[in-house]
XYZ file of C-alpha atoms in Angstrom:
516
model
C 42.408 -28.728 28.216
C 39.495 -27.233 29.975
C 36.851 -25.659 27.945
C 34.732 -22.618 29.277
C 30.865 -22.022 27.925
C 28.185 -19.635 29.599
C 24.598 -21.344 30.851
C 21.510 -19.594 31.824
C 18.814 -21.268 33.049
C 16.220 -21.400 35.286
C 14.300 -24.154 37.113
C 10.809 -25.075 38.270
C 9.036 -27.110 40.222
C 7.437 -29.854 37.810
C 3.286 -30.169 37.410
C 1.503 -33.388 38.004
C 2.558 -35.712 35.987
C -1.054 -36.134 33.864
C -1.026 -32.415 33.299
C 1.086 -31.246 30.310
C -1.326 -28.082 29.337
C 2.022 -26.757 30.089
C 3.471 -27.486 27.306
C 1.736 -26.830 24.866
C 1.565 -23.394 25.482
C 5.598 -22.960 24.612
C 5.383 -22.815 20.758
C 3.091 -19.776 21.221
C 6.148 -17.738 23.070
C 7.617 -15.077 20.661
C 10.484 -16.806 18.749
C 9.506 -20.566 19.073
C 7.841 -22.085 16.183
C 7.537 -25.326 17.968
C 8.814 -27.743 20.700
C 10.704 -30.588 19.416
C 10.835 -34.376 21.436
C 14.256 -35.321 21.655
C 16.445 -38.327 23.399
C 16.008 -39.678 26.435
C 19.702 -39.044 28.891
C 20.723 -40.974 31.629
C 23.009 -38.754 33.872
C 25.104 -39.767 36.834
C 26.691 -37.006 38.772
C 29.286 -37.448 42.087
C 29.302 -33.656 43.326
C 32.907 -32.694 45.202
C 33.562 -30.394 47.750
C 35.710 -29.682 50.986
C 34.581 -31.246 54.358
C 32.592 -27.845 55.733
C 31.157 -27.013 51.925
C 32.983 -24.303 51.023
C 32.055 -24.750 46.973
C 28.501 -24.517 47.602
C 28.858 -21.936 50.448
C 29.693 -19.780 47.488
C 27.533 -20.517 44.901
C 30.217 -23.064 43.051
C 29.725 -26.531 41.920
C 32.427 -29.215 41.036
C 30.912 -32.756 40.169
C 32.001 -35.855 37.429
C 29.487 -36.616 35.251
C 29.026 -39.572 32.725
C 26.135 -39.979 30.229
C 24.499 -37.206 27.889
C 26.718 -35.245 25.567
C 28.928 -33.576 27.677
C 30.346 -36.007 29.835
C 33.081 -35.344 32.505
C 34.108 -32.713 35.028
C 32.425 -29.690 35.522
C 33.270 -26.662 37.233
C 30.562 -24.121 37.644
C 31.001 -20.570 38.968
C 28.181 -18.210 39.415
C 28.136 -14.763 37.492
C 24.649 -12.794 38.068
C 21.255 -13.661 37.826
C 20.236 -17.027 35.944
C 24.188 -17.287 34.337
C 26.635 -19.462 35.350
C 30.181 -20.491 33.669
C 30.600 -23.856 33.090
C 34.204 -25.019 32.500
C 34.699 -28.501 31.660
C 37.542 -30.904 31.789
C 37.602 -34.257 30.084
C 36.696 -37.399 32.336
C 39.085 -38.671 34.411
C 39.475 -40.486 37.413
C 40.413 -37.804 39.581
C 39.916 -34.104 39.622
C 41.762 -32.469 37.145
C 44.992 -30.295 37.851
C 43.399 -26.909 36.002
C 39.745 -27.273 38.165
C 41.327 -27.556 41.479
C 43.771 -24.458 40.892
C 40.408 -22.595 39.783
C 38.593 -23.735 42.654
C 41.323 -22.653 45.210
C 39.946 -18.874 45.918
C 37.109 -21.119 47.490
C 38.165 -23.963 49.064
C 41.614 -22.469 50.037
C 43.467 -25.673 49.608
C 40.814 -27.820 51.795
C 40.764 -31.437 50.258
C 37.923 -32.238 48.175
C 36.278 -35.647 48.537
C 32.572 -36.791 47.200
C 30.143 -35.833 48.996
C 26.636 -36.018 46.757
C 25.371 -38.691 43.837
C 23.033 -37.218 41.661
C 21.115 -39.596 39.203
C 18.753 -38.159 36.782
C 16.790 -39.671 33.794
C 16.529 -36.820 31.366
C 13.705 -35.963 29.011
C 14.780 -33.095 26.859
C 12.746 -30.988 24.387
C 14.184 -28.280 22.370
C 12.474 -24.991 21.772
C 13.236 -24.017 17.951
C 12.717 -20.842 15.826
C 10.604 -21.132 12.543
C 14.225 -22.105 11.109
C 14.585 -25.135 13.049
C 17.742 -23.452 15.558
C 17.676 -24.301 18.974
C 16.882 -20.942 21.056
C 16.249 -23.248 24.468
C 16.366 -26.316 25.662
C 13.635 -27.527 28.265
C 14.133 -30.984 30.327
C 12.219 -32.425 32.644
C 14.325 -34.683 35.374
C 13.114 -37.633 37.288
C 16.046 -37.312 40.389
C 17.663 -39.361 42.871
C 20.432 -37.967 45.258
C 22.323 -40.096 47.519
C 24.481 -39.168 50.675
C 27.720 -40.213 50.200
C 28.887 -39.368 53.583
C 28.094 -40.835 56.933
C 24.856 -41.618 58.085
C 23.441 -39.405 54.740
C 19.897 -40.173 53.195
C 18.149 -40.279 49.872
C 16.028 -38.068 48.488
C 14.409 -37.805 45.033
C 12.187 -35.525 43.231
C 11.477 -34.123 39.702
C 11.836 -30.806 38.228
C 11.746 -28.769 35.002
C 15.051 -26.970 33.737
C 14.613 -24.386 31.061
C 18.757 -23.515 29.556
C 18.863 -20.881 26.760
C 20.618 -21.896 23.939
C 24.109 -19.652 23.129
C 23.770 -16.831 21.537
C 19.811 -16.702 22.430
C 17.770 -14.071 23.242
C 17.698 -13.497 27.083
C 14.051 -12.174 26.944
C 13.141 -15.733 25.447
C 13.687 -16.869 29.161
C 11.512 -14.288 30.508
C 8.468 -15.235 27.805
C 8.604 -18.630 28.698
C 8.287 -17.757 32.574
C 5.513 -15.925 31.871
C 3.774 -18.760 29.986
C 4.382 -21.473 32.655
C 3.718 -19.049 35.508
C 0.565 -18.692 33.963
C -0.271 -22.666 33.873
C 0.772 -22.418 37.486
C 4.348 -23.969 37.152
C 6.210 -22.542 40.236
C 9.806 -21.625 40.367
C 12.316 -24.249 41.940
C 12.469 -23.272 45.642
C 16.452 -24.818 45.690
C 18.798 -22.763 43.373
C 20.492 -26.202 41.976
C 20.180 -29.711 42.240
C 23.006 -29.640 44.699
C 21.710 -27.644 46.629
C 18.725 -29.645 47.003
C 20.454 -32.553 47.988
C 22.071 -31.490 50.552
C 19.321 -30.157 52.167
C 17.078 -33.606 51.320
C 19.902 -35.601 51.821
C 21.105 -34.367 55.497
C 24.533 -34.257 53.650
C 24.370 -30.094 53.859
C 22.731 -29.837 56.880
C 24.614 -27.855 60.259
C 27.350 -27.142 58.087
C 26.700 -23.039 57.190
C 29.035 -20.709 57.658
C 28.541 -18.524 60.837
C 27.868 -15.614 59.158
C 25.589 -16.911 56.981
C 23.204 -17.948 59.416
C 23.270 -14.297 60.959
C 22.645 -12.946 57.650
C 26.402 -11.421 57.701
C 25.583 -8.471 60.121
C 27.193 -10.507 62.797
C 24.526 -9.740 65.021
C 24.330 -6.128 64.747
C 20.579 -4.417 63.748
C 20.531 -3.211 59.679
C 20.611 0.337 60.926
C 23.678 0.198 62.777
C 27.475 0.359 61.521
C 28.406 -3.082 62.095
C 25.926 -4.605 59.887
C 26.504 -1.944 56.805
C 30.466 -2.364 57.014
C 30.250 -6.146 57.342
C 27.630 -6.158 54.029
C 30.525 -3.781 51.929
C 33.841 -5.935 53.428
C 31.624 -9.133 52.409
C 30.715 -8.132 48.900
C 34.947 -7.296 48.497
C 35.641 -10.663 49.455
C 33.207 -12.157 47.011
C 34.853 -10.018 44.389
C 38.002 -11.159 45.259
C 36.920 -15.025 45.522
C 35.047 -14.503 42.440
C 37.843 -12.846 40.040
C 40.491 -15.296 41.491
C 39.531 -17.951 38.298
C 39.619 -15.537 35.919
C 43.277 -14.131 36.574
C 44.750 -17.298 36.973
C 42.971 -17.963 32.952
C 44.244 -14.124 32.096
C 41.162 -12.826 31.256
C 40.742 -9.434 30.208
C 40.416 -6.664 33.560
C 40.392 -9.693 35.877
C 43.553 -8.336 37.793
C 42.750 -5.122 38.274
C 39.593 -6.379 39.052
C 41.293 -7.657 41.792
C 43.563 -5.185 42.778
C 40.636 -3.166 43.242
C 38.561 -5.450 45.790
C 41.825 -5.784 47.470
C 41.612 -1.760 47.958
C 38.416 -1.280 48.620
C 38.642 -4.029 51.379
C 41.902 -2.637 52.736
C 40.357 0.827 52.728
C 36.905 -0.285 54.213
C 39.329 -1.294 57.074
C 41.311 1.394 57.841
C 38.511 3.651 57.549
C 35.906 2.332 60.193
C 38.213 1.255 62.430
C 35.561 2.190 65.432
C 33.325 -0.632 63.922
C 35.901 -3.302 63.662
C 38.925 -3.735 65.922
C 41.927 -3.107 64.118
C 43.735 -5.519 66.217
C 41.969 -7.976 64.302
C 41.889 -6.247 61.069
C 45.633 -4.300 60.367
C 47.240 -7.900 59.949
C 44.636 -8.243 57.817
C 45.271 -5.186 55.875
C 49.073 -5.252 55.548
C 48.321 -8.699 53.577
C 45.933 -7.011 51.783
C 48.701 -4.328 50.270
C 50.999 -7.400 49.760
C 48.359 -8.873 47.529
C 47.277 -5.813 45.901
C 51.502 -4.770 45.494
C 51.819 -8.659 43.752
C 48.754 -7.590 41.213
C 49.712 -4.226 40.997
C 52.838 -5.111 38.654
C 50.853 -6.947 36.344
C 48.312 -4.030 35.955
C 50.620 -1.400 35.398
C 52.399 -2.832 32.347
C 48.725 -3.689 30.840
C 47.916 0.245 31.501
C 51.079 1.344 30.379
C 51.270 -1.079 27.535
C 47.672 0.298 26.567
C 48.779 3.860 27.124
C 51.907 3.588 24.717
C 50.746 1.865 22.072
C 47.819 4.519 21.617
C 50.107 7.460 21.273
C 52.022 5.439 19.041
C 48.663 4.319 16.626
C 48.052 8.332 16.818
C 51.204 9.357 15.812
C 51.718 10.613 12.134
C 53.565 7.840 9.744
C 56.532 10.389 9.201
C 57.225 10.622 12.979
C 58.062 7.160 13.532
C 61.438 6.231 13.001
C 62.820 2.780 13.462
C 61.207 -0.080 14.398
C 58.386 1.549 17.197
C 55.853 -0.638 17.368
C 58.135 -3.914 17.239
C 60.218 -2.652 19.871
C 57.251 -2.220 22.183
C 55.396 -5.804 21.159
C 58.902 -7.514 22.912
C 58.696 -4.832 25.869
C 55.242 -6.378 26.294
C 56.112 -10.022 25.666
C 58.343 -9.985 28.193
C 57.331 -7.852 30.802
C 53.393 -9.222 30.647
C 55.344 -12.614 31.225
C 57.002 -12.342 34.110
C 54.416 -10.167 35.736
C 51.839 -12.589 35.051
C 54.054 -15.233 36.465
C 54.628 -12.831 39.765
C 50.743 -13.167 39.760
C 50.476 -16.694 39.828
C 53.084 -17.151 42.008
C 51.417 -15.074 44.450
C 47.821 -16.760 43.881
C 49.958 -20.204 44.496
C 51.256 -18.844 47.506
C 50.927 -20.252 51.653
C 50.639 -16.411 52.217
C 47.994 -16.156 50.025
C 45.700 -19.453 51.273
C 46.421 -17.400 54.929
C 44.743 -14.520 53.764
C 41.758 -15.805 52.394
C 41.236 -17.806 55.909
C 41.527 -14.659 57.282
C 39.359 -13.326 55.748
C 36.799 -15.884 55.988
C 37.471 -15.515 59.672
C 36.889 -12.351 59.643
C 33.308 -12.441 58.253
C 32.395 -15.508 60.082
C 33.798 -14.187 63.392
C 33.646 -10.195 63.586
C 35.830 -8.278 65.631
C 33.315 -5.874 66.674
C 34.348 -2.678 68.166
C 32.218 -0.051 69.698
C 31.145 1.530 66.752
C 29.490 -1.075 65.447
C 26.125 -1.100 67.500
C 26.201 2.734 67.043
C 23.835 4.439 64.204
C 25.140 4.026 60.655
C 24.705 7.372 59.650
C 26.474 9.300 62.488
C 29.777 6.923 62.424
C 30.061 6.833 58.802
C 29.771 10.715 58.645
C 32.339 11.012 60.969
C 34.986 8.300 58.820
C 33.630 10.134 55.832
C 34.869 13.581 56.915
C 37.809 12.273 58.757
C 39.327 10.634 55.673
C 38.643 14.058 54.011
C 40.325 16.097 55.883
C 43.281 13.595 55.264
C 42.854 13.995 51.659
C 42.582 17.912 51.865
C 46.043 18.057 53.479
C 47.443 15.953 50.709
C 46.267 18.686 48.074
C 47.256 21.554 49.664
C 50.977 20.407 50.600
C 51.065 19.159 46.734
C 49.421 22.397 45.150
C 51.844 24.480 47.487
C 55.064 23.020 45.931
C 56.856 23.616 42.790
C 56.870 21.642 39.806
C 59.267 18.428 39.624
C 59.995 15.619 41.150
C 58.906 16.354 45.010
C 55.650 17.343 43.629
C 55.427 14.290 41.377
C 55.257 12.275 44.838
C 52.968 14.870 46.823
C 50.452 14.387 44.115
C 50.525 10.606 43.856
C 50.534 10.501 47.613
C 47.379 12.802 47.610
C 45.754 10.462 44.721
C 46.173 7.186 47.203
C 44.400 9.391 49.588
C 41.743 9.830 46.904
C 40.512 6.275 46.772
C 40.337 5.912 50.597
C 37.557 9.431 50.496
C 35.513 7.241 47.496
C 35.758 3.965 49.216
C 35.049 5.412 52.525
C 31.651 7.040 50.854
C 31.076 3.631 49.136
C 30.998 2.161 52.141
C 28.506 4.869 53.329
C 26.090 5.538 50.626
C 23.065 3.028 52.457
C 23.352 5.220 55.682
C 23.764 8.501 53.788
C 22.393 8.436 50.473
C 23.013 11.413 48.148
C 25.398 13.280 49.517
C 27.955 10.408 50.045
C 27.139 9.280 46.574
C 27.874 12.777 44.931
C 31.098 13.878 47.620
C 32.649 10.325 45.813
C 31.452 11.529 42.701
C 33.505 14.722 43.080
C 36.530 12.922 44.501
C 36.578 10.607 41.797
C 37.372 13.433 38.995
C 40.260 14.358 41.555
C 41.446 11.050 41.459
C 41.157 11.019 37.655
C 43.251 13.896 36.913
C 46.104 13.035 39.822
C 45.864 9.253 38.073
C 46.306 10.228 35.322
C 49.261 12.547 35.826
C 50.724 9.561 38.053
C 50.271 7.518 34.793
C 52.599 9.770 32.973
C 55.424 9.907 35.456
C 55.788 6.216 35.094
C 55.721 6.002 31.233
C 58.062 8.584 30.918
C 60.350 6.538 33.092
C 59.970 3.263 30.863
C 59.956 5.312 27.411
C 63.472 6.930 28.456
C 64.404 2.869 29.086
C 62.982 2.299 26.118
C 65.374 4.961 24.207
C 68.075 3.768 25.692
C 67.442 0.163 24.824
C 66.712 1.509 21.275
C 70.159 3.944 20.689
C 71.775 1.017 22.399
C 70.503 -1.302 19.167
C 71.717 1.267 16.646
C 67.983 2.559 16.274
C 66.790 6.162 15.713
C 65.767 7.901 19.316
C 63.655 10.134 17.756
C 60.186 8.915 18.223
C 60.789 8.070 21.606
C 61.835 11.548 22.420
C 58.888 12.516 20.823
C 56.312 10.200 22.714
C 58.880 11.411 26.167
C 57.530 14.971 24.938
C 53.684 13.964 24.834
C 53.903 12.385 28.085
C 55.625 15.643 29.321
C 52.832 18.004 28.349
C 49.858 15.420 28.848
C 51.524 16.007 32.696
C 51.675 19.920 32.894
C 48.159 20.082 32.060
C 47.018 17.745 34.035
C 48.857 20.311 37.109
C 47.109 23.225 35.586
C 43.462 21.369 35.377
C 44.353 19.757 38.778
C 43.066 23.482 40.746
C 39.519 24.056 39.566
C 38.819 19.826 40.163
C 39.664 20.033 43.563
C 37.963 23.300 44.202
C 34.939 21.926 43.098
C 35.514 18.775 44.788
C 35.932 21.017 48.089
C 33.172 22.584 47.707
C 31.352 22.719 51.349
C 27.601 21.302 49.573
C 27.597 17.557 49.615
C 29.969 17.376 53.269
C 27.721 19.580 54.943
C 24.919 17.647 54.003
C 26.822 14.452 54.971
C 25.598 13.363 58.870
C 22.287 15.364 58.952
């Protein structure tokens, strides 16, 4: 069973080896009353990845490790800044079953094989509080990496590693920076020892991505549409890669997490299709609303789930009749179940491996269009105020008809169209600054109000199931009635707030100012 902890630490370039002034200086940092020798380690470390590095293209890390306390495999995903998760599986011979299924947003199925040894005598010292607990633990490591592919080299080296302890101040990290910065000890030009050895090595070397060696505008100047659209559609992929792990482990908000890169990215490409051909990118985008449709199920039951049981917990004892809150638990059990499963399924999927090539295609290998060597500013205006105009002609075909069912569909129709105006402005906000930020702003209480009214035509579709499921089992229909009732109203004044939003929202100010 794998195990998941959190590290964050930083590394440095270490002093000469006579000069330990260094050192000495830690047990005056705030929160360390001393620093305390311990064991000498002996690590040995074969680092995995596909054949063009697609692990440490993104920041990941997959290696088997004996010696020290923590033997075996470890995966390790970046989060932000000096964090990393680690999650470790126990040593085996080959890599284990759970790593390689939360490694597969990133290497999309490539094999794995070894392609870096990493040997490193370890001395550790441990920064403690006046109560003796570890707040951080500081190691200095003599290094040797070896090549373990043709023709590679050796390198070796030492450095300084400074890991806070769980639970530890962050700011301790920061004090002790300041303290070795100030006896001259350098930060580590190489983000990881990996990464080090492959550059030392020649293991890494001619094997970045495309786009990464063009900085991701694919050639297009910083000013110019190409460059800002490719920076937003890479940052959705990275989300996408990035969350992939944590909805296969069901972590909280990891699908819609998802399902929301997945929209923005679709969106981003519908919406500046001047910058980037959509020959290229609608095959690309109907995947995209596959994916996002596979999530989607998933996320609604957790929303609706979340939704019901609230007006349930608010409800007054008297009004609940019959078994409620049981009933509900087992429409959760077994709808969370099999949507979950649908989720896996479709993150175990051929379809799915295709579109993350795609997508890594697309990013290494633009489809330029026209657009995208034109100014930023005057071809995201221009998407900007087209996709509003789409969005205005939603809301006035929804406000103009009458209350039911036809309406119901107008409005969720004109909320879709919502999220494309906000994305759109996302997608903007370098080249146009203030007013794209606050016309999203503006669209975003729209798209509150129509979500949630959209939010209460489903429930009250699944409470009536509900009732019927509940007369059907000789229980009392009351409270479900009841809840049908809340959901009713929360809906009709949602309609009669929906007006004054969007007239603010259409308010001429922030598009007028947009393209200037």
């Amino acid at each position: 069973m794998a195990q998941s902890t959190r590290e964050t630490e930083r590394k440095y370039e270490v002093p000469a080896s006579a000069d330990e002034s260094w050192l000495s200086k830690l047990d005056r940092v705030d929160g360390v009353a001393a620093v305390v020798d311990r064991d000498l380690q002996e690590l040995d470390a074969v680092y995995y990845d596909t054949d063009d590095l697609r692990l440490s293209r993104s920041s990941a890390t997959l290696r088997r490790r004996t010696g020290g306390a923590d033997a075996g495999w470890h995966l390790k995903l970046p989060l932000s800044g000096d964090t990393r998760e680690e999650i470790r599986s126990p040593l085996t011979d080959t890599v284990p079953d759970d790593l390689l299924a939360l490694a597969l947003s990133r290497t999309r199925g490539a094999a794995l094989a070894p392609v870096v040894r990493i040997r490193s005598t370890r001395e550790v010292r441990h920064l403690v509080d006046a109560d003796g607990t570890v707040r951080a633990e500081l190691s200095v490591d003599t290094v040797r990496a070896d090549s373990l592919r043709d023709g590679g080299a050796s390198a070796s080296w030492n450095e300084l590693e400074v890991e806070l302890a769980e639970d530890a101040d962050p700011a301790l990290l920061d004090a002790v920076d300041k303290k070795l910065r100030k006896k001259g000890v350098a930060r580590a030009q190489s983000p990881s020892k990996l990464a080090r050895a492959l550059d030392e090595t020649g293991a890494g070397s001619a094997q970045a991505a495309p786009h990464e060696e063009s900085g991701g505008s694919g050639g297009a100047a910083p000013d110019r549409a190409g460059a800002q659209v490719l920076a937003y559609a890479r940052e959705q992929v990275r989300v996408l890669t990035a969350l992939d792990p944590a909805v296969r482990r069901d972590l909280p908000d990891a699908v819609h997490g998802m399902r929301v890169a997945c929209r923005r990215l679709r969106s981003c490409l519908r919406s500046y299709r001047s910058v980037l051909d959509r020959e290229a990118t609608d095959p690309v985008r109907g995947e995209l609303k596959w994916l996002a449709g596979e999530l989607g199920a998933e996320r609604d039951h957790e929303v609706l789930h979340e939704r019901l049981g609230g007006e349930i917990d608010a409800l007054p004892q008297e009004l609940v009749l019959g078994p409620v809150a049981a009933r509900l638990r087992v429409w959760d059990v077994t709808g969370s179940a099999a949507s979950h499963r649908r989720t896996l399924d479709a993150l175990g999927s051929p379809r799915y491996f295709a579109l993350l090539d795609s997508l890594a295609a697309l990013l290494e290998r633009p489809p330029l269009a026209a657009g995208a060597g034109r100014r930023a500013d005057k071809v995201m205006a221009k998407a900007v105020r087209k996709e509003y105009g789409r969005l205005a002609g939603r809301m006035t075909r929804a406000l103009e008809l009458p209350p039911g069912p036809e309406r119901d569909v107008a409005l969720h129709e004109a909320r879709k169209e919502a999220k494309k105006v906000r994305y759109a402005t996302e997608v903007a906000r370098p080249a146009l600054g203030k007013p794209a930020k606050e016309l999203g702003k503006r669209v975003k209480a729209v798209q509150k109000v129509l979500g949630d009214h959209q939010d209460s035509v489903v429930a009250r579709t699944v409470l009536r199931d509900l009732a019927v499921t509940a007369q059907t089992a000789g229980e009392a229909g009351f409270t479900w009635g009841l809840l049908y009732g809340v959901e009713q109203a929360r809906a009709e004044a949602r309609e009669r707030e929906l007006p004054s939003v969007w007239e603010f929202a259409s308010e001429p100010g922030p598009r007028e100012r947009i393209g200037r």
